[in-house]
PDB file of C-alpha atoms in Angstrom:
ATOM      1  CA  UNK A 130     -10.620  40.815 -13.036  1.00  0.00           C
ATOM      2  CA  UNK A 131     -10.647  37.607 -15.149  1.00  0.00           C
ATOM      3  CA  UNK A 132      -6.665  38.258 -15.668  1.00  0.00           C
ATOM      4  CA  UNK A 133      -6.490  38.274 -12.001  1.00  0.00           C
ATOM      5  CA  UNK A 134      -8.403  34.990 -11.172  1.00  0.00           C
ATOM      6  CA  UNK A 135      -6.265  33.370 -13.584  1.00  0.00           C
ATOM      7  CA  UNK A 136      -2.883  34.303 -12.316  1.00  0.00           C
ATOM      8  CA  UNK A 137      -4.520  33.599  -8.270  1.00  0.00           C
ATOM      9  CA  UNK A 138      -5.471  29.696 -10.162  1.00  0.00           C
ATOM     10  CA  UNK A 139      -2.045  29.306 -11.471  1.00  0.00           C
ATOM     11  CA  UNK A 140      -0.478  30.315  -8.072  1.00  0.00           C
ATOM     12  CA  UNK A 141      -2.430  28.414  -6.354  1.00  0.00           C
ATOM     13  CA  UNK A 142      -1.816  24.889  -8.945  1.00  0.00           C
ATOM     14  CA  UNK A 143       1.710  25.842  -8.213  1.00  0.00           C
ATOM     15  CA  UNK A 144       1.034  24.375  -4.715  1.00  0.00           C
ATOM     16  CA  UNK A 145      -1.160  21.354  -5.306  1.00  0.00           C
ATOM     17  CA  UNK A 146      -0.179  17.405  -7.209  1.00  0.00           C
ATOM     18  CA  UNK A 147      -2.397  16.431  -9.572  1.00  0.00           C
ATOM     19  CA  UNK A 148      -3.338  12.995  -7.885  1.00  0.00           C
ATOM     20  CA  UNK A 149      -5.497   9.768  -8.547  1.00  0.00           C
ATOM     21  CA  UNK A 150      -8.110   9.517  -5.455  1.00  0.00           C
ATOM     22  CA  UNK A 151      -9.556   5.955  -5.546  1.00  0.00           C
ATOM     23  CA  UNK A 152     -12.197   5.040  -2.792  1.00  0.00           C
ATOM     24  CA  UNK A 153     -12.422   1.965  -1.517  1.00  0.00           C
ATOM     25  CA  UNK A 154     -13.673  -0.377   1.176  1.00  0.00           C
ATOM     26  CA  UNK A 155     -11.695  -3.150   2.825  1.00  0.00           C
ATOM     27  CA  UNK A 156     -13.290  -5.789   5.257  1.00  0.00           C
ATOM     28  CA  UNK A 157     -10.966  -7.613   7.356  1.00  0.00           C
ATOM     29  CA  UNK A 158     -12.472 -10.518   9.590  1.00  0.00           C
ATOM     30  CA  UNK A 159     -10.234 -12.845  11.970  1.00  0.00           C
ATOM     31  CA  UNK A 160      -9.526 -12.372  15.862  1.00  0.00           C
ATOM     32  CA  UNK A 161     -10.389  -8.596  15.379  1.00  0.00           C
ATOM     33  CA  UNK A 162     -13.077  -7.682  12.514  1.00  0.00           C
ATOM     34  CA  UNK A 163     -12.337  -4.271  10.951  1.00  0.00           C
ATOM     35  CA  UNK A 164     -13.928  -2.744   8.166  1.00  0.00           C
ATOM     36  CA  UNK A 165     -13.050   0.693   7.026  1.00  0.00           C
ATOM     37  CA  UNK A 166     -13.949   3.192   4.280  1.00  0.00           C
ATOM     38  CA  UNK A 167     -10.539   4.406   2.398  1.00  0.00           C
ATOM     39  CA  UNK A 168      -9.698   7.048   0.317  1.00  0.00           C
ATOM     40  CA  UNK A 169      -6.054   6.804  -1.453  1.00  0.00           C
ATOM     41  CA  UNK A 170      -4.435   9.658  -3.084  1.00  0.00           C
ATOM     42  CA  UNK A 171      -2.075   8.385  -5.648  1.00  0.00           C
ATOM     43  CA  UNK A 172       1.042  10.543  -7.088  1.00  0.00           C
ATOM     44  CA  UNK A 173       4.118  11.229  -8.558  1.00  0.00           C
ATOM     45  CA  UNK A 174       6.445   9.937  -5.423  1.00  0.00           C
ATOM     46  CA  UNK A 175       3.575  10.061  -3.125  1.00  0.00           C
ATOM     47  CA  UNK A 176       0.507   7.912  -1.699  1.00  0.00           C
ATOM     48  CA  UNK A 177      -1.635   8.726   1.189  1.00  0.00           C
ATOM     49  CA  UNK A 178      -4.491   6.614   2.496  1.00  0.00           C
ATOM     50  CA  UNK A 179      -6.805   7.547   5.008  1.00  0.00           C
ATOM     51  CA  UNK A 180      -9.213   5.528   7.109  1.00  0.00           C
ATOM     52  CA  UNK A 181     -12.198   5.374   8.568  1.00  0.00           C
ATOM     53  CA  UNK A 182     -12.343   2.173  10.610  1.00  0.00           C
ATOM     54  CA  UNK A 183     -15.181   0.205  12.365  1.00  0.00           C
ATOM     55  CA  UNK A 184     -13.031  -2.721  15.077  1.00  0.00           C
ATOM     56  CA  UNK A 185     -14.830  -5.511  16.470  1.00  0.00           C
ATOM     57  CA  UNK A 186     -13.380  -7.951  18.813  1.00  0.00           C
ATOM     58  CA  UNK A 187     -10.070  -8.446  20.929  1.00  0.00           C
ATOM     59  CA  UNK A 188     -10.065  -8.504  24.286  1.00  0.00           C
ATOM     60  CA  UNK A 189      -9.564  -6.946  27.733  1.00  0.00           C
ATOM     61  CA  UNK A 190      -7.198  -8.313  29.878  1.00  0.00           C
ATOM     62  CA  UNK A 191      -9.370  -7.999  33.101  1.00  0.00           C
ATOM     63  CA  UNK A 192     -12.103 -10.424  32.805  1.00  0.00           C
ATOM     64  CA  UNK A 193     -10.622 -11.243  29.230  1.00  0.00           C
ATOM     65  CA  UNK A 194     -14.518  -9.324  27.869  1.00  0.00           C
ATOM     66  CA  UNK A 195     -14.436  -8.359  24.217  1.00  0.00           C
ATOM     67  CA  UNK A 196     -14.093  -4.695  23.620  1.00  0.00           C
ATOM     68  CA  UNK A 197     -17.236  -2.740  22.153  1.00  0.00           C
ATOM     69  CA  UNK A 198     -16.616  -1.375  18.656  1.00  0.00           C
ATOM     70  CA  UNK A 199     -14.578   1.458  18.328  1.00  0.00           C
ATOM     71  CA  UNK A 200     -14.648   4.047  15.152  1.00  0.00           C
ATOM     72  CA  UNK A 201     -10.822   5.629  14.416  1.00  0.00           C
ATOM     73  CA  UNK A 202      -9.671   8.126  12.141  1.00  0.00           C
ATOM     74  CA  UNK A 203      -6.363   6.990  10.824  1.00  0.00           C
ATOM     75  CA  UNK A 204      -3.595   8.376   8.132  1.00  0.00           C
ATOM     76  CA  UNK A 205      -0.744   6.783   6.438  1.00  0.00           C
ATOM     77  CA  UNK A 206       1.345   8.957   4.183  1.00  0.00           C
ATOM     78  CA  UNK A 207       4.116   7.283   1.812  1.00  0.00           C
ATOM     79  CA  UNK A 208       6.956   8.767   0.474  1.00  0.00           C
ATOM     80  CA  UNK A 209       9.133   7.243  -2.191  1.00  0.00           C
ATOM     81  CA  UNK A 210      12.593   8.813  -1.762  1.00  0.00           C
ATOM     82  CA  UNK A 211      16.367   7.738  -1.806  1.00  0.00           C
ATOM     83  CA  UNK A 212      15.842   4.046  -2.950  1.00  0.00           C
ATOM     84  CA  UNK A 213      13.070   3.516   0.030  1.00  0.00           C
ATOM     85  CA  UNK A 214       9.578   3.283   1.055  1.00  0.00           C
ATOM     86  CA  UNK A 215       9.498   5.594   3.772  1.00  0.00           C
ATOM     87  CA  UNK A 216       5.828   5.140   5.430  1.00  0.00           C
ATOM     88  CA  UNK A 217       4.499   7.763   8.286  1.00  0.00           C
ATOM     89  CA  UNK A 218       1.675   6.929  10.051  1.00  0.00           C
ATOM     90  CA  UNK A 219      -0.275   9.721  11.587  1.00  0.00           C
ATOM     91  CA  UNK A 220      -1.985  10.242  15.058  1.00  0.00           C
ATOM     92  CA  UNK A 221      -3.945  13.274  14.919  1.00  0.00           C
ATOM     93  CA  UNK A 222      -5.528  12.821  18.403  1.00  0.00           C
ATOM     94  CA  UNK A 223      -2.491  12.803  19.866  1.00  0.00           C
ATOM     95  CA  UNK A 224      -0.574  15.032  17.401  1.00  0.00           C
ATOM     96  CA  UNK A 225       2.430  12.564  17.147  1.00  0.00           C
ATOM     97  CA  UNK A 226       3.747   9.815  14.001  1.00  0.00           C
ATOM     98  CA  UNK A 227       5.552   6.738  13.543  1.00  0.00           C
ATOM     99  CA  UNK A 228       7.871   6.095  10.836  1.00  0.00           C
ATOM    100  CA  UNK A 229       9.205   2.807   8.866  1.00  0.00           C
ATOM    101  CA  UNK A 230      11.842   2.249   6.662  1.00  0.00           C
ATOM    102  CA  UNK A 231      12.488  -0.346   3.812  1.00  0.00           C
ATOM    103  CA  UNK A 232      14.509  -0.717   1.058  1.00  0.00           C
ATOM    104  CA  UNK A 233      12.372  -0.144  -2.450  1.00  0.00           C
ATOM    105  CA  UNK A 234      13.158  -2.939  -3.947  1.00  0.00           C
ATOM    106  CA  UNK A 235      12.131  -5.141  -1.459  1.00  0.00           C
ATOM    107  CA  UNK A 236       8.531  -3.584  -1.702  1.00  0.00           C
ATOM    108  CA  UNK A 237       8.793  -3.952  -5.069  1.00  0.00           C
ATOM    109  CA  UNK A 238       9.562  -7.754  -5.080  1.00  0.00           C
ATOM    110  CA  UNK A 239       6.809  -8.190  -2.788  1.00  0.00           C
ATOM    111  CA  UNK A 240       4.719  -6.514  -6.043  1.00  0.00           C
ATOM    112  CA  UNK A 241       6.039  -8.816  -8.243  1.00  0.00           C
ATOM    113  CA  UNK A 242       5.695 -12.105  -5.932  1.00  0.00           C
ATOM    114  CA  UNK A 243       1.991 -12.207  -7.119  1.00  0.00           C
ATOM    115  CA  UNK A 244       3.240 -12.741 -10.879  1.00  0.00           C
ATOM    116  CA  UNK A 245       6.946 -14.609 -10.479  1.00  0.00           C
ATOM    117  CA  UNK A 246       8.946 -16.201  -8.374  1.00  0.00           C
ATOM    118  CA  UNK A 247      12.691 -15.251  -8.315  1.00  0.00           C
ATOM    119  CA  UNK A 248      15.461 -16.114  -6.160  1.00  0.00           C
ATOM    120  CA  UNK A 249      18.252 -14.767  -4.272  1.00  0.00           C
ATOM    121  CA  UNK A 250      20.535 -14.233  -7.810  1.00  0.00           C
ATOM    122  CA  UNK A 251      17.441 -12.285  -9.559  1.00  0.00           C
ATOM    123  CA  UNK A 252      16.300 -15.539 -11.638  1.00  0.00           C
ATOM    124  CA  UNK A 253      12.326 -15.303 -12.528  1.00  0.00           C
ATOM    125  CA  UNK A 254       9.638 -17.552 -13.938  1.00  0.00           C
ATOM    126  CA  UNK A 255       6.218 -16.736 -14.128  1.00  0.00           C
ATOM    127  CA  UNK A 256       4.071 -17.688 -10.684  1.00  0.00           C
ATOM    128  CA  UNK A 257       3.341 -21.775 -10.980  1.00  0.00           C
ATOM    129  CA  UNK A 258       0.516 -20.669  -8.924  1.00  0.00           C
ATOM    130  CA  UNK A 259      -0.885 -17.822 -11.008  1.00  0.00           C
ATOM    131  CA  UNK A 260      -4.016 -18.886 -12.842  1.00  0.00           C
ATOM    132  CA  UNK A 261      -6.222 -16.795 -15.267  1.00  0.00           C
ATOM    133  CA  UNK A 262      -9.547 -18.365 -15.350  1.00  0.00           C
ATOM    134  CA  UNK A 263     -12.604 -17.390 -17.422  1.00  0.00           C
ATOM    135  CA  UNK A 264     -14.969 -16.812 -14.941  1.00  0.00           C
ATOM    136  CA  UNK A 265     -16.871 -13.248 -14.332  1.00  0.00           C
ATOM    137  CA  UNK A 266     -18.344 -11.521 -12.020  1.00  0.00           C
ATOM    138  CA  UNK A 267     -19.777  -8.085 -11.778  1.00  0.00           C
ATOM    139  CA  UNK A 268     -18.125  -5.464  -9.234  1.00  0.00           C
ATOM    140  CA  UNK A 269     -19.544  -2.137  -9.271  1.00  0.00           C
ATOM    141  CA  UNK A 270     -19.984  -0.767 -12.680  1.00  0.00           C
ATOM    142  CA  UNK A 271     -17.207  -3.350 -13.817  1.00  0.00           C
ATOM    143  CA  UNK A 272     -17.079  -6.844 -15.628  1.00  0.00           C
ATOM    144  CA  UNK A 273     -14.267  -8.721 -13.691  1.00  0.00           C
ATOM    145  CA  UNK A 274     -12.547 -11.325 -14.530  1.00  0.00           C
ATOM    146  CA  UNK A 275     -11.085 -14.073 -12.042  1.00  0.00           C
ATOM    147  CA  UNK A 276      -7.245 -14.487 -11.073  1.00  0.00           C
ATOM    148  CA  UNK A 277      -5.864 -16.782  -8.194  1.00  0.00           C
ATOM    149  CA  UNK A 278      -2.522 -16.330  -7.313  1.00  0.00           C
ATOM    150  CA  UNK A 279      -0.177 -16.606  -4.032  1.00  0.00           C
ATOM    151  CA  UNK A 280       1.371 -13.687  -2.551  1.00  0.00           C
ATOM    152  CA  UNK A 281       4.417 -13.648  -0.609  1.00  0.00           C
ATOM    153  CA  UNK A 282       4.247 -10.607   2.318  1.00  0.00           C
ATOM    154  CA  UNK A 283       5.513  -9.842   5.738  1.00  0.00           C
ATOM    155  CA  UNK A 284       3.504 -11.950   7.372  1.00  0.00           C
ATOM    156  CA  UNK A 285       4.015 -14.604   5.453  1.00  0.00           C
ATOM    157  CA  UNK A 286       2.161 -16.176   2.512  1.00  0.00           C
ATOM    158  CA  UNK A 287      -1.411 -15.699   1.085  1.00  0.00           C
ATOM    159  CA  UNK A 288      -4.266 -17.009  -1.017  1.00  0.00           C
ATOM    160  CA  UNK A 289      -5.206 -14.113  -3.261  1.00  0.00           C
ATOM    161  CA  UNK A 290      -8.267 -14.325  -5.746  1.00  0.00           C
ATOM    162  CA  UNK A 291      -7.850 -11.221  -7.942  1.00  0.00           C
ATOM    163  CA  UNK A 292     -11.205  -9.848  -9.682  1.00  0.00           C
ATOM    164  CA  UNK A 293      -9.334  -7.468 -12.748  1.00  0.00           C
ATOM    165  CA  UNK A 294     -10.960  -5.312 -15.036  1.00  0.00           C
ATOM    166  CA  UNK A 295     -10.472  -2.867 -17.518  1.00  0.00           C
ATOM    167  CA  UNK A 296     -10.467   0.948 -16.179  1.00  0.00           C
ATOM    168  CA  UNK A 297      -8.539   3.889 -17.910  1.00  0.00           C
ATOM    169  CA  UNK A 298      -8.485   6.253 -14.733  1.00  0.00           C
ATOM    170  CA  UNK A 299      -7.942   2.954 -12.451  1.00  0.00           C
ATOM    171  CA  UNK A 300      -4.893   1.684 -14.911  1.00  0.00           C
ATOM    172  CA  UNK A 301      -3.440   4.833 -14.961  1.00  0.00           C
ATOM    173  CA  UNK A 302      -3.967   4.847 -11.253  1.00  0.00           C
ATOM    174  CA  UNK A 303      -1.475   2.289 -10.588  1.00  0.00           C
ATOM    175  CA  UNK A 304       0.611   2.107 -13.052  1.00  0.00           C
ATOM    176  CA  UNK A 305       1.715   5.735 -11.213  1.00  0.00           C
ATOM    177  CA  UNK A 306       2.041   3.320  -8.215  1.00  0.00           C
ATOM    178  CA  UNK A 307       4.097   0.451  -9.614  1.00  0.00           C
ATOM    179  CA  UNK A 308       6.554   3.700 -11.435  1.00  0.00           C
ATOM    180  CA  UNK A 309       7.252   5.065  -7.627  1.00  0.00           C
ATOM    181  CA  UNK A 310       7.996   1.784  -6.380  1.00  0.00           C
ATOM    182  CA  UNK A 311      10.409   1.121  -9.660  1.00  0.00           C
ATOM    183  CA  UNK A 312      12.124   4.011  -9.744  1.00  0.00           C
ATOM    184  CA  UNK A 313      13.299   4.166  -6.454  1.00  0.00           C
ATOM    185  CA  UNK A 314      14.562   0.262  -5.937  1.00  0.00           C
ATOM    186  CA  UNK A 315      16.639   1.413  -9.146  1.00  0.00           C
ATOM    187  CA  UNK A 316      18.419   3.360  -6.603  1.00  0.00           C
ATOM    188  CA  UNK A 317      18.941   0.879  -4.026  1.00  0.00           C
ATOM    189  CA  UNK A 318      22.811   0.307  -4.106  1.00  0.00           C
ATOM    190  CA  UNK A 319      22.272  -3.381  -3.879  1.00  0.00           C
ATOM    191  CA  UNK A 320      20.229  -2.994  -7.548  1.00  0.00           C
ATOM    192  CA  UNK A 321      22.848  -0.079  -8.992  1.00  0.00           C
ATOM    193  CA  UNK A 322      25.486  -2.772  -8.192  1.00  0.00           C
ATOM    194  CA  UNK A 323      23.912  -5.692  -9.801  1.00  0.00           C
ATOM    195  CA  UNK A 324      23.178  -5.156 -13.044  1.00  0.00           C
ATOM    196  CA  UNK A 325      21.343  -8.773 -13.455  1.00  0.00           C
ATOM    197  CA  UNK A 326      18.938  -7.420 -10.806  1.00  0.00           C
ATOM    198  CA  UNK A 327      18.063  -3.764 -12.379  1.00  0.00           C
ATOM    199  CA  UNK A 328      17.741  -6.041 -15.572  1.00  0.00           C
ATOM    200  CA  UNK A 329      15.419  -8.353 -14.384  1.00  0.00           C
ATOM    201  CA  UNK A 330      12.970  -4.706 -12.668  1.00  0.00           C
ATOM    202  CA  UNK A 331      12.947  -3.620 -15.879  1.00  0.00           C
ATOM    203  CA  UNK A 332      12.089  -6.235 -17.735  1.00  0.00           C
ATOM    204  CA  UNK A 333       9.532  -7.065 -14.489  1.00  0.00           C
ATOM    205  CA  UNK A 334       7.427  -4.122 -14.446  1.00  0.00           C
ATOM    206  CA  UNK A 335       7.324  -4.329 -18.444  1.00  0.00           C
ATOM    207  CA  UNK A 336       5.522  -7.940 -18.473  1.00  0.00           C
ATOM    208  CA  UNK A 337       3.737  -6.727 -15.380  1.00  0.00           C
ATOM    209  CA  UNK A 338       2.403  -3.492 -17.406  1.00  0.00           C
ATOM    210  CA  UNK A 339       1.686  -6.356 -20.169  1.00  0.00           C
ATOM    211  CA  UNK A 340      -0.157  -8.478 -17.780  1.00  0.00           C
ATOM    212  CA  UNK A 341      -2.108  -5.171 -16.819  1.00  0.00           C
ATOM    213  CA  UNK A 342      -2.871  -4.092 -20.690  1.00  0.00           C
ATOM    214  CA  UNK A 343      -4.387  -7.280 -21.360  1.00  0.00           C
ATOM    215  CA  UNK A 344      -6.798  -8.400 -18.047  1.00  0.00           C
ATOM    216  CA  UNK A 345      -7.179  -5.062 -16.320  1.00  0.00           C
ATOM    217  CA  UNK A 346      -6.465  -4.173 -12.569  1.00  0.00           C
ATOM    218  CA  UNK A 347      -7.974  -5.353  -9.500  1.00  0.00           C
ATOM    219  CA  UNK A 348     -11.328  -3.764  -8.735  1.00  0.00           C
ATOM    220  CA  UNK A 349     -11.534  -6.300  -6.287  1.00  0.00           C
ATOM    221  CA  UNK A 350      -9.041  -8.658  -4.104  1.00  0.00           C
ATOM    222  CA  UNK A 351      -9.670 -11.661  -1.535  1.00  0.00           C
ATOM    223  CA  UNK A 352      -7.227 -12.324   0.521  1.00  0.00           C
ATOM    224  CA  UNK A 353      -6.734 -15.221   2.925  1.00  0.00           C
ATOM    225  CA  UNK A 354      -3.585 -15.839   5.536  1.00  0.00           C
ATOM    226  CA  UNK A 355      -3.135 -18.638   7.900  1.00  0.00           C
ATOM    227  CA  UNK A 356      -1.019 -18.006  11.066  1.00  0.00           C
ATOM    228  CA  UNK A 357      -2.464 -14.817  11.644  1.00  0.00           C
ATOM    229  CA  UNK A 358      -5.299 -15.994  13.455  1.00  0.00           C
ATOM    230  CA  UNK A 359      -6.913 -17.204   9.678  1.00  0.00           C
ATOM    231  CA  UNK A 360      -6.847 -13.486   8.937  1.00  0.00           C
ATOM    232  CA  UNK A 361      -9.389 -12.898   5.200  1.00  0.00           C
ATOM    233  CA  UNK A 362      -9.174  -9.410   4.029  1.00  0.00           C
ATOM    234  CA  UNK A 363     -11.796  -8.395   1.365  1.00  0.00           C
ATOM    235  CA  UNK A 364     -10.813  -4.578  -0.916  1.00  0.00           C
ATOM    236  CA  UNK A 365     -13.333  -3.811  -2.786  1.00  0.00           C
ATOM    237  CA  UNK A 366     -12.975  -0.080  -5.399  1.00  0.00           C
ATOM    238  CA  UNK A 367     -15.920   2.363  -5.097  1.00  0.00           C
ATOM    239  CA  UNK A 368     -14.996   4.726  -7.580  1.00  0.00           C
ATOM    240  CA  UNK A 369     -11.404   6.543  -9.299  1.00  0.00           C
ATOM    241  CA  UNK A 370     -11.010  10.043 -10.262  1.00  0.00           C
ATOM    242  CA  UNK A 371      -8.406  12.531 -10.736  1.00  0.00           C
ATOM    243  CA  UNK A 372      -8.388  15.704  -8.513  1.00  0.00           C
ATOM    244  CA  UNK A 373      -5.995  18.537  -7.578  1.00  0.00           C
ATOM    245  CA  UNK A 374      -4.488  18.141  -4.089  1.00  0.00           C
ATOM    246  CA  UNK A 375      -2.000  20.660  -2.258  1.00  0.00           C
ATOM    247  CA  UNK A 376       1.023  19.479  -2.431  1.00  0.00           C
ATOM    248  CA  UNK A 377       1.229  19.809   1.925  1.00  0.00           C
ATOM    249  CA  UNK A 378      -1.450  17.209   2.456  1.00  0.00           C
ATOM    250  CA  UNK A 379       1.610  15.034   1.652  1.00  0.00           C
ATOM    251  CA  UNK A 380       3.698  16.008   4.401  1.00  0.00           C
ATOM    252  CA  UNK A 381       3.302  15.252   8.367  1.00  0.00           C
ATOM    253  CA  UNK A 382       1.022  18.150   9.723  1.00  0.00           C
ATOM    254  CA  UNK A 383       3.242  21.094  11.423  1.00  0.00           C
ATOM    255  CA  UNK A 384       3.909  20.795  15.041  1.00  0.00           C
ATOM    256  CA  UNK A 385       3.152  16.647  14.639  1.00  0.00           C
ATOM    257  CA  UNK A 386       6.326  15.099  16.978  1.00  0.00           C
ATOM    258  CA  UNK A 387       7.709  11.047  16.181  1.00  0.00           C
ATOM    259  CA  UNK A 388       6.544   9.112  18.347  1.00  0.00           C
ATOM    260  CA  UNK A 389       9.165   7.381  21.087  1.00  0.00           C
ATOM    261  CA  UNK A 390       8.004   4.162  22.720  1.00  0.00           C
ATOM    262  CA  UNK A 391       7.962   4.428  26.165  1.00  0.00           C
ATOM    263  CA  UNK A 392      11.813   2.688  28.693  1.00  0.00           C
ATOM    264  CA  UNK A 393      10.144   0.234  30.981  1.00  0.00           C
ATOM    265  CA  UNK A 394      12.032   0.003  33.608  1.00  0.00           C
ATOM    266  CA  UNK A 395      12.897  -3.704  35.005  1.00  0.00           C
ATOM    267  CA  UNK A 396      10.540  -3.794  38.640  1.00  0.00           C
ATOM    268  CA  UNK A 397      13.283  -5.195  40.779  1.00  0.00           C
ATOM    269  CA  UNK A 398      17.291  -4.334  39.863  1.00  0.00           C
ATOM    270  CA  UNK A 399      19.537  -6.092  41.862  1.00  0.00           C
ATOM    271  CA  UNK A 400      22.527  -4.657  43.466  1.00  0.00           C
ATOM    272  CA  UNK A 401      25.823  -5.675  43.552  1.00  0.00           C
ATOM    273  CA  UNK A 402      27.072  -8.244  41.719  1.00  0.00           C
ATOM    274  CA  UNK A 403      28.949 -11.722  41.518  1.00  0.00           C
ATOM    275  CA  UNK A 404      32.641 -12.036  41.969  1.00  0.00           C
TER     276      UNK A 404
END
């Protein structure tokens, strides 16, 4: 019997990722105020987040009211693959998914933006705008320490005031992160063809992994964007664990179809035409 339970555990770890599942919960407050209650599953060539949101605010177009607040299940599965970031979002209501492409090493210089600056020919300096200061502040069960930095995205640039601290689980947590994004922008062609570039990765996630070893990770970021309707986006880390997860809670659900945006067709065509 116990011979049997074993071999059913193996089979069934033969079908599961050992993952990193770090809840958090991320406040966003500008036009529309969202906060939501995340759970992130973190693994080799995978990350999956899903959501449970609270919106406040917009509008209706009729009578331009604000809408009520509405509660939405959402899921975002990430798939490192190729040299790209390819990200599905998931509609379970309606059984459909978007996708998005983009280059990995494009993510990953949007990584690195908090911590250098670098230009088009893949020359770095450290982030004039990075600052390590030595004030504390308790988040959770951690002692964090204070780092301001800007953050190029997007959408454009930010204000970011990291709180880091020291967390085995949590470090190991992202340094699996940082690897996926590494590994594949080593396969973008425009990196494999510039050696100055896959140089300057390397040596990249190495001072980053530095930078890490000595203050910690974020348990906690503030983030503030202007243009974006003054958009301020608080994450704060509830806990960090590792888990077992089957292996097809990284894929898009069977049956799921992409979603096509609707043609809209032009109200008035004319005929004929000018000679």
């Amino acid at each position: 019997m116990r011979t049997l339970l074993a071999l059913l555990l193996a089979f069934s770890l033969g079908f599961s990722l050992e993952a990193f599942v770090i809840e958090k919960e991320i406040t966003s407050k500008g036009m529309v105020s969202q906060k939501s209650e995340v759970k992130e599953y973190i693994t080799d060539g995978y990350v999956k987040q899903v959501l449970i949101s609270s919106i406040e605010g917009g509008f209706f177009i009729p009578g331009m009211q604000t809408k009520p607040v509405q509660k939405e299940k959402t899921e975002k599965i990430t798939m490192f693959k190729d040299g790209k970031v390819i990200t599905y979002d998931i509609n379970h209501g309606r059984k459909m998914y978007t996708k998005m492409e983009m280059p990995a090493s494009t993510m990953a210089y949007m990584i690195l933006s908090a911590f250098y600056e670098c230009d088009q020919q893949g020359n770095c300096r450290p982030n004039r705008d990075l600052k390590v200061t030595d004030e504390y502040k308790q988040v959770g069960k951690w002692k964090a320490r204070k780092i301001v930095t800007k953050m190029k995205t997007m959408f454009g640039e930010t204000d970011t005031v990291i709180w880091a601290a020291k967390d085995k689980t949590l470090y190991q947590a992202e340094m699996q992160r940082i690897e996926n994004f590494f590994r594949e922008a080593e396969k973008d062609p425009r990196v494999k063809s510039n050696p100055k570039y896959k140089k300057l990765l390397r040596d990249a996630k190495r001072e980053l992994k530095e930078f890490m070893d000595k203050y910690g990770v974020a348990v906690m970021m503030e983030t503030s964007m202007k243009g974006m309707g003054n958009m301020t986006t608080v994450e704060v880390v509830k806990s960090v664990k590792k888990e077992n997860v089957p292996k097809d809670a990284f894929s898009i659900p069977k049956g799921y179809k992409p979603f096509t945006p609707p043609t809209i067709k032009p109200m008035y065509q004319p005929k004929g035409g000018y000679k």
